[in-house]
Coordinates of C-alpha atoms in Angstrom, one line a residue:
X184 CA -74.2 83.4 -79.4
X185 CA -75.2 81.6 -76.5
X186 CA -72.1 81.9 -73.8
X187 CA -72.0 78.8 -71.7
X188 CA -70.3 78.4 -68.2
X189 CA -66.2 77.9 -68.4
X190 CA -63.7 78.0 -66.0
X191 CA -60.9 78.4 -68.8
X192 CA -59.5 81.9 -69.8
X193 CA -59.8 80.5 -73.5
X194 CA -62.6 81.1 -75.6
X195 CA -66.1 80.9 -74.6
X196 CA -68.0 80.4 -78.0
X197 CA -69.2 76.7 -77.8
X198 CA -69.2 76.4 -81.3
X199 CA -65.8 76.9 -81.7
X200 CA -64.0 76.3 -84.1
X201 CA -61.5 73.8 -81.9
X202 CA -58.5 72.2 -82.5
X203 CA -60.6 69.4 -80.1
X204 CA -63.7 68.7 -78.6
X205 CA -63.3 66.2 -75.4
X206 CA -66.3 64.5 -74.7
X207 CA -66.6 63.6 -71.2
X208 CA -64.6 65.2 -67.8
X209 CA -63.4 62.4 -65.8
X210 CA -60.0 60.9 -65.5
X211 CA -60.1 59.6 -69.9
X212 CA -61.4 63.0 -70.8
X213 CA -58.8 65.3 -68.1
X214 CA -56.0 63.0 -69.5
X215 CA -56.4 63.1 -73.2
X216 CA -57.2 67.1 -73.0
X217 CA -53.9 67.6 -70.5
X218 CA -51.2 65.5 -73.2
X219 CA -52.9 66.9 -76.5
X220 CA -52.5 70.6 -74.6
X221 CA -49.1 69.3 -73.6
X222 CA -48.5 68.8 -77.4
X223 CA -49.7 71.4 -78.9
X224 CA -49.9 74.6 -76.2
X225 CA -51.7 77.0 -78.0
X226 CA -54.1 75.3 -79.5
X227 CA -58.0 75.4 -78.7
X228 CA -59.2 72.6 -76.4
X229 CA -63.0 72.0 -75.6
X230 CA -63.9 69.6 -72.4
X231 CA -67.5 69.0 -72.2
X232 CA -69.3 67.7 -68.9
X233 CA -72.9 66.8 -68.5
X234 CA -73.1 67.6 -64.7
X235 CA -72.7 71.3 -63.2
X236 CA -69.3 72.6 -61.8
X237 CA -70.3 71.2 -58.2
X238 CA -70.6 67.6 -59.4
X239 CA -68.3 67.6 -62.6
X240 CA -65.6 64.5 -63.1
X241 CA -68.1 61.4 -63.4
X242 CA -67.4 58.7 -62.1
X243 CA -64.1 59.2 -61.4
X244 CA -64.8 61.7 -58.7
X245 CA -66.1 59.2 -56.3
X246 CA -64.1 56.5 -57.1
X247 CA -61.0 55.6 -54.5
X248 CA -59.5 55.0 -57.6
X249 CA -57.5 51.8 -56.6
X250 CA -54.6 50.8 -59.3
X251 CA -53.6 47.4 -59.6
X252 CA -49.8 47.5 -59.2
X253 CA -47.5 44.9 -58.0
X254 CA -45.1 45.6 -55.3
X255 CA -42.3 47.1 -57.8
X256 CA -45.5 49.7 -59.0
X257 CA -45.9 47.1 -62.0
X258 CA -49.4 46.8 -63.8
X259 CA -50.1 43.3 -62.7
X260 CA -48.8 41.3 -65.4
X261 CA -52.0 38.4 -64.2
X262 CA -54.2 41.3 -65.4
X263 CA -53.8 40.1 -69.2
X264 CA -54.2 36.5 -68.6
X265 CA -57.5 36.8 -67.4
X266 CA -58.3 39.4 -70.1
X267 CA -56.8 37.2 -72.5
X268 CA -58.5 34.0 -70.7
X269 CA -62.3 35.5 -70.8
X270 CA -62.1 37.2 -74.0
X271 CA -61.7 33.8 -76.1
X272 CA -61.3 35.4 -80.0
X273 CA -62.4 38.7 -79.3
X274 CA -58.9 39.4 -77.3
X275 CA -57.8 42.7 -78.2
X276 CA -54.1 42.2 -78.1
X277 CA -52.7 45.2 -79.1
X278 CA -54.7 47.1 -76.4
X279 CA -53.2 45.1 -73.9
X280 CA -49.8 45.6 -74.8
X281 CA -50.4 49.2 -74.9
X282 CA -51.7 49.3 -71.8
X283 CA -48.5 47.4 -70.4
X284 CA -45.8 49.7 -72.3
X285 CA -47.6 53.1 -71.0
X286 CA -49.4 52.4 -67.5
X287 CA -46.9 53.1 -65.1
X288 CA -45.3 56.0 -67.5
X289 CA -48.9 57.4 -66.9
X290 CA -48.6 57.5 -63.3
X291 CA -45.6 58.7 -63.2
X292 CA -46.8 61.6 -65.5
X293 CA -49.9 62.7 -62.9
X294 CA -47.5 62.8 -60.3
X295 CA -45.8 65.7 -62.1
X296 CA -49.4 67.2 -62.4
X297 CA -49.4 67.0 -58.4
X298 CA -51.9 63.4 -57.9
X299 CA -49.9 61.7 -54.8
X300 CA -49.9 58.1 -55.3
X301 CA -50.1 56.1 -52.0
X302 CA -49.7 52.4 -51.4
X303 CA -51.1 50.3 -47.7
X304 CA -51.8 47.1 -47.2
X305 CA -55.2 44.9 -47.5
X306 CA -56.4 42.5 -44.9
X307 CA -57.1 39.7 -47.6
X308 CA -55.0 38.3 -50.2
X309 CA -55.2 39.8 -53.7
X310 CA -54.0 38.2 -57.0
X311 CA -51.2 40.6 -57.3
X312 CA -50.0 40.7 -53.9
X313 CA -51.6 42.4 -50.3
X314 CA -50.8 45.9 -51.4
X315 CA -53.2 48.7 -52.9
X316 CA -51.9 51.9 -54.9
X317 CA -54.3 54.7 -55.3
X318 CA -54.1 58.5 -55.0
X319 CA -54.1 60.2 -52.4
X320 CA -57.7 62.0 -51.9
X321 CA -59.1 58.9 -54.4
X322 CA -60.4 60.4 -58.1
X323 CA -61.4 63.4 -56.4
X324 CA -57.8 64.0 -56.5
X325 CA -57.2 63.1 -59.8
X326 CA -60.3 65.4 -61.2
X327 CA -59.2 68.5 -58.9
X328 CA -55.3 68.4 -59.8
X329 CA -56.0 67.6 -63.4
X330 CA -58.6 69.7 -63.9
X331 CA -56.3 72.6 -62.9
X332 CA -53.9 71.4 -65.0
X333 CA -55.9 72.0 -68.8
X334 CA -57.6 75.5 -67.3
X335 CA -54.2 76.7 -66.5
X336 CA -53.7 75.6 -69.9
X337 CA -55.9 77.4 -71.6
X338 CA -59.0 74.7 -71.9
X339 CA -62.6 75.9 -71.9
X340 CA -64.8 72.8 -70.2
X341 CA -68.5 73.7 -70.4
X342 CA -71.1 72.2 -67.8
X343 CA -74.0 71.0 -67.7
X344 CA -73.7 70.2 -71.5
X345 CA -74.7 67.0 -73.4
X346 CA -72.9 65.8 -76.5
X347 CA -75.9 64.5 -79.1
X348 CA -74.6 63.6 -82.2
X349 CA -71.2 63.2 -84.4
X350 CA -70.9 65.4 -87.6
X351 CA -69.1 63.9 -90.4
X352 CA -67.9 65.8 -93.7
X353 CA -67.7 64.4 -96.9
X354 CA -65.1 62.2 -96.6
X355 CA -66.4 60.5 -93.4
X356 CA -64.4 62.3 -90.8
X357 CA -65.4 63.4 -87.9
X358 CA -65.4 67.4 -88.0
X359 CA -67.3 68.0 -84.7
X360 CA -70.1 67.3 -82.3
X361 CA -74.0 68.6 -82.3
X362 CA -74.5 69.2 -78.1
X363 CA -77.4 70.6 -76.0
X364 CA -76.2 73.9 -73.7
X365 CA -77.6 73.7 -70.2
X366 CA -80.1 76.4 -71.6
X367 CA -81.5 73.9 -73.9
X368 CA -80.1 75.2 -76.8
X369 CA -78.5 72.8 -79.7
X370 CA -75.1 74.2 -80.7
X371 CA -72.3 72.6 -83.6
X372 CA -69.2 72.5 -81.8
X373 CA -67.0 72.4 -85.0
X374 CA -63.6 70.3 -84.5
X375 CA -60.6 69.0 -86.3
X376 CA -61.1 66.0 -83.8
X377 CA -63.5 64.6 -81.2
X378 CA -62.1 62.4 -78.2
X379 CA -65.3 60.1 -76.9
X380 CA -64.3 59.8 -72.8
X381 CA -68.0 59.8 -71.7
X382 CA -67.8 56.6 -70.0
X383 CA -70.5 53.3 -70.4
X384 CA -74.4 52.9 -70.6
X385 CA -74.9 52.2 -66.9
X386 CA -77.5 55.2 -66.1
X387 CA -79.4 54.1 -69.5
X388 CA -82.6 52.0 -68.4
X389 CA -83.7 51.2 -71.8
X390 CA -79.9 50.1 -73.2
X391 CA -79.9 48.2 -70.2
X392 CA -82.8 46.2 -70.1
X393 CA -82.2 45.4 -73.9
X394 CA -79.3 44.4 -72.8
X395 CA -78.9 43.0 -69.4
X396 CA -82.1 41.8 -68.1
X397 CA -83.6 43.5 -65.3
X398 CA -80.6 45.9 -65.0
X399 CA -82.8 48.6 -65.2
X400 CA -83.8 47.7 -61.2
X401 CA -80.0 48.3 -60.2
X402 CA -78.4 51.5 -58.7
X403 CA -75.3 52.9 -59.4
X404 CA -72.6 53.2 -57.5
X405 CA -72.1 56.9 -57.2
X406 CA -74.0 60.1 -58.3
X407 CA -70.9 60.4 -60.8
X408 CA -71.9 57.5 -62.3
X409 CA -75.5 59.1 -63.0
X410 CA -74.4 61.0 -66.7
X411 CA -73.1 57.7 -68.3
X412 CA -75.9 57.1 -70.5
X413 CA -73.8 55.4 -73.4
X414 CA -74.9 58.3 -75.5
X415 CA -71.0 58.8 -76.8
X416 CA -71.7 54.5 -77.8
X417 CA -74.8 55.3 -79.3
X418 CA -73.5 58.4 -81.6
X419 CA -70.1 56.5 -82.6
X420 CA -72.5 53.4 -83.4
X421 CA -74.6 55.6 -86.0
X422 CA -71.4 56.6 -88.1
X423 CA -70.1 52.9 -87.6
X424 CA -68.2 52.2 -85.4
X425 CA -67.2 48.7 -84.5
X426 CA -68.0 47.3 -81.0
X427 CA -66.5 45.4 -78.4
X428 CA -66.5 44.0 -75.0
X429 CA -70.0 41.6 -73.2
X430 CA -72.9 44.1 -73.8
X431 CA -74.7 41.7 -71.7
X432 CA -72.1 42.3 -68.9
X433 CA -71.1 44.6 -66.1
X434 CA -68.9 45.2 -63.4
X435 CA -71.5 44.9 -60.0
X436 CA -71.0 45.5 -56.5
X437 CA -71.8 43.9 -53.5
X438 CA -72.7 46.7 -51.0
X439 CA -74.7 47.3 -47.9
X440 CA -78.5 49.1 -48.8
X441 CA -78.6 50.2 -45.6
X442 CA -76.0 52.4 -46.7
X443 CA -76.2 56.6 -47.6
X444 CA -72.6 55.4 -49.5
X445 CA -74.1 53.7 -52.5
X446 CA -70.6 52.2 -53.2
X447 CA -71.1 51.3 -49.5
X448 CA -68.9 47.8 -50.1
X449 CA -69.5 44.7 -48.1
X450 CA -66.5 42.3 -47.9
X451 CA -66.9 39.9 -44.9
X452 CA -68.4 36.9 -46.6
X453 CA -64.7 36.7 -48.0
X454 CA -64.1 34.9 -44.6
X455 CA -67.8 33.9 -43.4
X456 CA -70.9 32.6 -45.4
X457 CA -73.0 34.1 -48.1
X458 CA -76.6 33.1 -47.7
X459 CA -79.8 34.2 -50.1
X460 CA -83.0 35.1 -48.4
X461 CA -84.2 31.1 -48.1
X462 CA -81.0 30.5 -45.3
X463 CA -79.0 29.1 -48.2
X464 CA -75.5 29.3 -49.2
X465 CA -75.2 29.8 -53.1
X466 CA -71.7 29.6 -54.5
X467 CA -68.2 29.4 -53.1
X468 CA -67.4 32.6 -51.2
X469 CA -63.4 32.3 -51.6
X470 CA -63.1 30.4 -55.0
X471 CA -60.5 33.0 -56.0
X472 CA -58.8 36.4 -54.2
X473 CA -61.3 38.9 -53.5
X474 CA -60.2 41.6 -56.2
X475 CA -61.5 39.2 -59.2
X476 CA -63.8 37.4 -57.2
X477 CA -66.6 40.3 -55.6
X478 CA -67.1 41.3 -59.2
X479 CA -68.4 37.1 -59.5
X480 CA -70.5 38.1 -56.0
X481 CA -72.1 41.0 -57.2
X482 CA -73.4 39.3 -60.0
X483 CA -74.4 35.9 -59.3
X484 CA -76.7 38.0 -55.8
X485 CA -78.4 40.3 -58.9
X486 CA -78.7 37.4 -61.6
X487 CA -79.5 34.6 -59.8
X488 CA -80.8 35.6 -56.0
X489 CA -83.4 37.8 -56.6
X490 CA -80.9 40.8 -56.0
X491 CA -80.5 39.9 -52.2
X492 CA -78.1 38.1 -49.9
X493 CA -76.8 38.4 -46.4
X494 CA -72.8 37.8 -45.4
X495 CA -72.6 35.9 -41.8
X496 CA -69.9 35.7 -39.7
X497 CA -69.0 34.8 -35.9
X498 CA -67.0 36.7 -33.0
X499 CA -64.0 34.3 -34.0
X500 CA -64.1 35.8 -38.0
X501 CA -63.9 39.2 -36.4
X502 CA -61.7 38.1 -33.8
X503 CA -59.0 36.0 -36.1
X504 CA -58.9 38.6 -39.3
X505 CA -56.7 41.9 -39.0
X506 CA -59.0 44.9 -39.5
X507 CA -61.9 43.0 -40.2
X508 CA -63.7 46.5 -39.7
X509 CA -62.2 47.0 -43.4
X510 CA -64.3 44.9 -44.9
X511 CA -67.8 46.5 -44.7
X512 CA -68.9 50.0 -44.7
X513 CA -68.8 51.3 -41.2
X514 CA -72.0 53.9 -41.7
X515 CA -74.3 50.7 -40.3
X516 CA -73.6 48.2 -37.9
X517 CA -74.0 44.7 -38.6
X518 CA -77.4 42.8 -37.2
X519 CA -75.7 40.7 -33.9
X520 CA -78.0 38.1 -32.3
X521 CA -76.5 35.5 -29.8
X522 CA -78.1 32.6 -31.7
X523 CA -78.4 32.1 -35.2
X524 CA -82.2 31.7 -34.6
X525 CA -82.5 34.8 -33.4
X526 CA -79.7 36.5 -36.4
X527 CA -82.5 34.9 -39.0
X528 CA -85.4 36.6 -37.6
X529 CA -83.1 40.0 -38.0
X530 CA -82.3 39.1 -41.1
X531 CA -85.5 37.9 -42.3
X532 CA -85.1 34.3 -43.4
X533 CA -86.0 31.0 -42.3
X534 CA -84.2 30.4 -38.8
X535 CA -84.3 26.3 -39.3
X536 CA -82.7 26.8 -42.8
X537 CA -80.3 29.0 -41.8
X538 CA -79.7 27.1 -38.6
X539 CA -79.3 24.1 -41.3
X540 CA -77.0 25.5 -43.4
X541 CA -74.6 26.6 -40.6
X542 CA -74.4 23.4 -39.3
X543 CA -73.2 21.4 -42.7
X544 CA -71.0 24.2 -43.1
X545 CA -69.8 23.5 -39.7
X546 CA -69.5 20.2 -40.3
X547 CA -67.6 20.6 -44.0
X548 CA -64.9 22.8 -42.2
X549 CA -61.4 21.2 -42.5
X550 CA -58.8 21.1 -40.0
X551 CA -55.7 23.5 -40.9
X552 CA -54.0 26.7 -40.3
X553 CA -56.8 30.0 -40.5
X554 CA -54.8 32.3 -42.6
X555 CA -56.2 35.3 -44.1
X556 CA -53.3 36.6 -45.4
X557 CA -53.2 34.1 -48.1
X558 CA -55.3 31.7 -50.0
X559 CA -55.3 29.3 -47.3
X560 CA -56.3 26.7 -48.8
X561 CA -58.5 25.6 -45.6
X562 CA -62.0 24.2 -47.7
X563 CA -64.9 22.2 -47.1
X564 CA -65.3 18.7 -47.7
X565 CA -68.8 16.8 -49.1
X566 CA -71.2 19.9 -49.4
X567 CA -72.3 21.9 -52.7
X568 CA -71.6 24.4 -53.0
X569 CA -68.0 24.1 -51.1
X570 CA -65.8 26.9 -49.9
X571 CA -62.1 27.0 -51.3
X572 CA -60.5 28.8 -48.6
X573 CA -61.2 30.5 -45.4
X574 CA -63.1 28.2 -44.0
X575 CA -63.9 28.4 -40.7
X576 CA -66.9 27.1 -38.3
X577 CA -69.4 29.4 -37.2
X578 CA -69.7 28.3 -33.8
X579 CA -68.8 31.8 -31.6
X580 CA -71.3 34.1 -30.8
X581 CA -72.6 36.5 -31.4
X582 CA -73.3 35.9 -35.2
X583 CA -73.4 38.6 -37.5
X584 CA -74.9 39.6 -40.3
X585 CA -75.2 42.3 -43.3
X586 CA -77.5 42.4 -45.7
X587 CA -76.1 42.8 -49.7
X588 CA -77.3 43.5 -52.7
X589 CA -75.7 44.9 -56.0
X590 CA -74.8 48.2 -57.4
X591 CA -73.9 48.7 -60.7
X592 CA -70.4 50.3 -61.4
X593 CA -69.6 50.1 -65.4
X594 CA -71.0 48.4 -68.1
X595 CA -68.5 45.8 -70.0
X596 CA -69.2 46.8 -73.9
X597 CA -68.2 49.6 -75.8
X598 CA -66.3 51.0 -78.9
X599 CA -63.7 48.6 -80.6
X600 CA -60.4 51.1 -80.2
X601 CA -56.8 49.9 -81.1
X602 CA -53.4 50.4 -79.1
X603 CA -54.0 54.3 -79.8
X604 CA -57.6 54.7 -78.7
X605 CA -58.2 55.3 -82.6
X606 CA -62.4 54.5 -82.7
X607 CA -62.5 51.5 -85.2
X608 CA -65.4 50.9 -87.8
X609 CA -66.8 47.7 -88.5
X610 CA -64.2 46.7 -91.1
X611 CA -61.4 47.1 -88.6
X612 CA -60.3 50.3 -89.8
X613 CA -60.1 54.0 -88.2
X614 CA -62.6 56.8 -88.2
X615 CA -60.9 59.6 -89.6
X616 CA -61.0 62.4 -86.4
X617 CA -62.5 60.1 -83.7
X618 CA -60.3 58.9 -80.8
X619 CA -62.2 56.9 -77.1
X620 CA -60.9 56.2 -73.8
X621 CA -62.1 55.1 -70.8
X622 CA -64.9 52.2 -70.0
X623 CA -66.5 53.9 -73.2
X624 CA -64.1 51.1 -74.6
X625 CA -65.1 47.8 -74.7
X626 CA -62.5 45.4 -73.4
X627 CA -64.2 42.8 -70.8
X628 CA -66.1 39.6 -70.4
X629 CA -67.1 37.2 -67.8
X630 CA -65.3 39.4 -64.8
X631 CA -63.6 42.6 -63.9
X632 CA -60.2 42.4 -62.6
X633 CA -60.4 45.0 -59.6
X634 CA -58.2 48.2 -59.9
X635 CA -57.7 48.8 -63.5
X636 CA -60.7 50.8 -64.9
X637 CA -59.2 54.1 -63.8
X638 CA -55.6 53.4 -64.7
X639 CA -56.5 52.2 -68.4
X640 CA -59.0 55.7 -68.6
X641 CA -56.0 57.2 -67.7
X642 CA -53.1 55.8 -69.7
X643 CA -55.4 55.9 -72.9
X644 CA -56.8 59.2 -72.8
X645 CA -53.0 60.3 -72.2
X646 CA -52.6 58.1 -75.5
X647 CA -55.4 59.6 -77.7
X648 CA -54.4 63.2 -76.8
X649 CA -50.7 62.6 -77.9
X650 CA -51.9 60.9 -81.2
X651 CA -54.8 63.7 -82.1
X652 CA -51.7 66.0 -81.5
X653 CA -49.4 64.3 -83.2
X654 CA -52.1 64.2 -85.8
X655 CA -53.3 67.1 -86.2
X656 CA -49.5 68.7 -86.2
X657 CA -49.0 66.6 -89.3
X658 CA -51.8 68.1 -90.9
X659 CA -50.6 71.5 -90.1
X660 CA -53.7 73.5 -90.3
X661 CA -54.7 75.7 -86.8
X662 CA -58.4 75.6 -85.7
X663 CA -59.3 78.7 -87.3
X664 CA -58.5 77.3 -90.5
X665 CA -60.4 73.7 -89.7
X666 CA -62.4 72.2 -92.3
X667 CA -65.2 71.5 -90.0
X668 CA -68.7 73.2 -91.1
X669 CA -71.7 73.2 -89.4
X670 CA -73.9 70.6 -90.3
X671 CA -76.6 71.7 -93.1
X672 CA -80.1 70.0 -93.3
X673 CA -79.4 66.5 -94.8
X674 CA -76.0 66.7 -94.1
X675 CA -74.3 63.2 -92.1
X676 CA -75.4 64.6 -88.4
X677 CA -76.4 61.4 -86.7
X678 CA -79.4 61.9 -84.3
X679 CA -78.7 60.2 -80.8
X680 CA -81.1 57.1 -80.2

């Protein structure tokens, strides 16, 4: 038998039998093995992770992991009106009331696993207030304390292993996973249940560009990010499960290329200009707070700018905003000129357009209080497109600029779950033995509301490791006596597209 690198003191036989097989290691894949173990102590857990020890957690590892609380440590109760508001007919209702009734219960509960949860304070206004939870050490935090957690537990989590395909039984229940070892080798990891946490299909170039057009040119926002290949979609899709979420949508960016930081964030056109590579503003910078709107940024620079802006601002921005600095990554320094002439030739566009466009900005500005602490209200008048807040003249050198472009975080679609991350087919009923959490879980369209794709990974893994437990208590029988067989020839092993 081909032994596999574990950091657990359980067993080391990859094909099992377990009680569960976890597929995926970041914050929905740590949760749902930590409350199943919680559940049921001695029982055999199996965490897979398609990145070596050194890199293991996914996405979540690099994230800063912000939540979005309100002051009282709330989930935001705007967060489901603008789910609710973009998802037309396809809101998921009982998902969102889930989420509400077990979110901050959740972070109450990785606090007992040792994950500090810190709050400041954000230069800008957000829809939920000026304030920012998030733990202390971002998901780095989250993956180290929780990862401790299940191997003091007795977990075994195997690296540098890929999950391939489902295997069903006779009666259409999932009974375990067919995965590839890091030595090549195909193994049947055979399971009274399978927990799908392997996050969306935003490292896939081909489900991308069938997808998203021209998505396949984009980076992603962390090495982390790199395993997500939508492989757990693909092998609940061939058993048939239901969908859900925009397929043709995803959470982007804006960030500096300059930067080594590929989630290297650019903020400042919150309070300046955004400009494409013709000198031309493009859309309304401050339409709405900047924790819904950069999402909207991101997008409309990759979709419909050729993939490339620049965010302008003057001394008095930097002078009039508190910790302006906060906005942008700090590894580059913004391109200064003491004209805007000579900031276009920097830049690389058109210095009479972009002298052009800063003067009918100039000219649209408003009279009224400069308050970045709040949606100002301070907008142009009689230019397209206008600004809704923030806006001041450009008239103080030096101008600055910063070039942008778009990284690509998380892909919106993904398995249809209900309020206990149960996987659900395409009659609206469960798969017998397959739980999801996590953005392999379809839930968005149109935007992203900022600082709720960790917590939900989170709070529903935490949920699909209490129901598989709850589940598989019912049903009484331990892992050695599991029904699941290794998959014959012919048998209902699904080959990952």
């Amino acid at each position: 038998m081909t032994q596999v690198e574990t950091t657990a003191d359980g067993p080391s036989d990859l094909e099992g039998p377990w009680d569960v097989v976890v597929v995926g290691h970041g914050a929905a894949g740590l949760t749902a093995a930590l409350s199943f173990l919680e559940e049921s102590p001695l029982a055999r857990v199996a965490v897979l992770d398609r990145a070596d020890r050194q890199h293991r957690g996914g996405s979540t590892a690099w994230t800063t992991s912000a939540f979005r609380l309100d002051g009282d440590a709330q989930l935001d109760p705007g967060w489901a009106e603008i789910v609710r508001a973009t998802s037309g007919h396809h809101v998921n209702d009982e998902y969102i009331e889930a989420f509400y009734e077990n979110a901050t219960e959740t972070l109450n509960w990785i606090r007992a696993h040792g994950v500090e949860i810190g709050k400041h304070q954000v230069p800008f206004q957000l829809a939920f207030g000026r304030q920012v939870w998030f733990p202390v050490g971002g998901g780095k935090a989250i993956v180290e304390a929780l990862g401790a957690a299940i191997e003091g537990r007795g977990a075994s989590v195997f690296y540098s292993t890929t999950a391939l395909r489902l295997v069903t039984g006779a009666s259409s229940r999932v009974e375990g996973v067919v995965v590839r070892s890091g030595d090549g080798t195909e193994h049947t990891m055979r399971a009274r249940s399978v927990v799908l946490a392997s996050g969306g299909f935003e490292a896939n170039p081909e489900m991308l560009s069938r997808y998203i057009p021209n998505a396949h040119r984009l980076k992603t926002v962390s090495p982390g990010t790199d395993v997500n290949t939508g492989a757990g979609i693909r092998m609940a899709m061939e058993i048939g499960a239901d969908t859900a979420g925009q397929f043709d949508g995803a959470h982007l960016e804006p960030v500096d290329p300059r930067s080594s930081n590929r989630e290297g964030q650019v903020g400042s056109w919150l309070f300046g200009i955004l400009v494409n590579q013709r000198g031309e503003r493009f859309m309304d910078e401050a339409e709405r707070p900047h924790d819904i709107h950069f999402d909207q940024v991101g997008n409309r620079i990759f979709r419909n700018q050729n993939g490339r802006a620049y965010a302008i601002v003057d001394a008095g921005i930097r002078a009039g905003v508190p910790r302006f600095e906060a906005l942008n990554d700090q590894e580059n320094p913004p391109l200064r000129a003491d004209t805007v002439e000579g900031l276009a030739e920097l830049l690389g566009v058109p210095g009479d357009a972009l002298r052009r466009t800063i003067e009918e900005y100039n000219e649209a500005c408003q009279d009224g209080e400069f308050d970045p602490a709040r949606l100002d209200g301070k907008a142009t008048a009689g230019i397209s497109p206008r600004k809704s807040n923030w806006a001041q003249p450009l008239a103080k050198p030096p101008y600055e600029g910063v070039p942008v472009e778009a990284n690509i975080c998380f892909t919106y679609g993904g398995l249809r779950v209900d309020g206990t991350s149960r996987v659900l087919n395409t009659d609206g009923r469960p798969i017998s033995g397959l739980w999801a959490a996590g953005e392999i879980t379809g839930i968005f369209h149109e935007l992203y509301p900022a600082g709720t794709s960790v917590l939900r990974s989170l709070t529903f893994g935490r949920i699909a490791g209490r129901e598989v437990a709850a589940e598989l208590a019912e049903a009484g029988a331990p892992a050695g006596g599991s029904a699941a067989v290794e998959a014959p020839s012919g048998s209902a092993a699904h080959s990952m597209v």
